PDB file of C-alpha atoms in Angstrom:
ATOM      1  CA  MET B  27      21.235 -27.294  -1.586  1.00 94.00           C
ATOM      2  CA  VAL B  28      21.347 -24.564   1.023  1.00 96.00           C
ATOM      3  CA  SER B  29      21.677 -21.938  -1.689  1.00 96.00           C
ATOM      4  CA  VAL B  30      18.540 -23.266  -3.424  1.00 97.00           C
ATOM      5  CA  VAL B  31      16.531 -23.065  -0.210  1.00 97.00           C
ATOM      6  CA  LEU B  32      17.846 -19.585   0.548  1.00 97.00           C
ATOM      7  CA  GLY B  33      17.039 -18.490  -3.006  1.00 97.00           C
ATOM      8  CA  MET B  34      13.498 -19.797  -2.691  1.00 98.00           C
ATOM      9  CA  LEU B  35      13.030 -18.010   0.631  1.00 98.00           C
ATOM     10  CA  PHE B  36      14.367 -14.810  -0.889  1.00 98.00           C
ATOM     11  CA  CYS B  37      11.925 -15.080  -3.810  1.00 98.00           C
ATOM     12  CA  LEU B  38       9.054 -15.758  -1.423  1.00 97.00           C
ATOM     13  CA  GLY B  39       9.964 -12.728   0.674  1.00 97.00           C
ATOM     14  CA  LEU B  40      10.232 -10.554  -2.413  1.00 97.00           C
ATOM     15  CA  ALA B  41       6.834 -11.731  -3.671  1.00 94.00           C
ATOM     16  CA  LEU B  42       5.224 -11.013  -0.293  1.00 94.00           C
ATOM     17  CA  ALA B  43       6.771  -7.538  -0.223  1.00 94.00           C
ATOM     18  CA  VAL B  44       5.460  -6.725  -3.704  1.00 90.00           C
ATOM     19  CA  MET B  45       1.980  -7.987  -2.783  1.00 87.00           C
ATOM     20  CA  ALA B  46       2.024  -5.886   0.380  1.00 86.00           C
ATOM     21  CA  LEU B  47       3.080  -2.806  -1.574  1.00 88.00           C
ATOM     22  CA  VAL B  48       0.202  -3.284  -4.028  1.00 83.00           C
ATOM     23  CA  ALA B  49      -2.629  -4.788  -1.986  1.00 81.00           C
ATOM     24  CA  VAL B  50      -2.450  -2.840   1.273  1.00 80.00           C
ATOM     25  CA  PRO B  51      -2.703   0.658  -0.256  1.00 81.00           C
ATOM     26  CA  ALA B  52      -5.479  -0.537  -2.572  1.00 77.00           C
ATOM     27  CA  ARG B  53      -7.533  -1.854   0.352  1.00 77.00           C
ATOM     28  CA  ARG B  54      -6.983   1.349   2.316  1.00 80.00           C
ATOM     29  CA  ALA B  55      -8.190   3.374  -0.673  1.00 80.00           C
ATOM     30  CA  GLY B  56     -11.350   1.259  -0.786  1.00 78.00           C
ATOM     31  CA  ARG B  57     -10.533  -0.583  -3.998  1.00 75.00           C
ATOM     32  CA  ASP B  58     -10.980  -4.320  -4.288  1.00 73.00           C
ATOM     33  CA  VAL B  59      -7.859  -6.362  -4.818  1.00 69.00           C
ATOM     34  CA  LEU B  60      -9.606  -8.751  -7.212  1.00 74.00           C
ATOM     35  CA  SER B  61     -11.667  -7.838 -10.235  1.00 79.00           C
ATOM     36  CA  GLU B  62     -15.354  -8.781 -10.431  1.00 82.00           C
ATOM     37  CA  ARG B  63     -14.480 -11.929 -12.350  1.00 87.00           C
ATOM     38  CA  GLY B  64     -11.831 -12.815  -9.771  1.00 82.00           C
ATOM     39  CA  GLU B  65     -14.380 -12.447  -6.972  1.00 83.00           C
ATOM     40  CA  GLU B  66     -16.740 -14.783  -8.868  1.00 88.00           C
ATOM     41  CA  VAL B  67     -14.000 -17.396  -9.275  1.00 88.00           C
ATOM     42  CA  VAL B  68     -13.111 -17.265  -5.579  1.00 85.00           C
ATOM     43  CA  GLY B  69     -16.788 -17.491  -4.651  1.00 88.00           C
ATOM     44  CA  SER B  70     -17.333 -20.535  -6.827  1.00 92.00           C
ATOM     45  CA  LEU B  71     -14.240 -22.211  -5.357  1.00 88.00           C
ATOM     46  CA  ARG B  72     -15.562 -21.571  -1.849  1.00 89.00           C
ATOM     47  CA  ASP B  73     -18.926 -23.045  -2.821  1.00 89.00           C
ATOM     48  CA  ARG B  74     -17.275 -26.140  -4.305  1.00 89.00           C
ATOM     49  CA  GLN B  75     -15.163 -26.570  -1.185  1.00 88.00           C
ATOM     50  CA  LEU B  76     -18.224 -26.395   1.079  1.00 87.00           C
ATOM     51  CA  LEU B  77     -20.130 -28.891  -1.086  1.00 86.00           C
ATOM     52  CA  SER B  78     -17.262 -31.385  -1.038  1.00 83.00           C
ATOM     53  CA  ARG B  79     -17.264 -31.622   2.766  1.00 76.00           C
TER      54      ARG B  79
END
């Protein structure tokens, strides 16, 4: 069981490292991380969340 938890933590750390290597330089260069469609999806999810409160 410990090995499963450690494996999951390792995968999570690896995923965060890859995201940091991709997203941080893109933001510094002035590029958006999400595409236009992705921004629309996130915006609609935010709107739905606010309406449900």
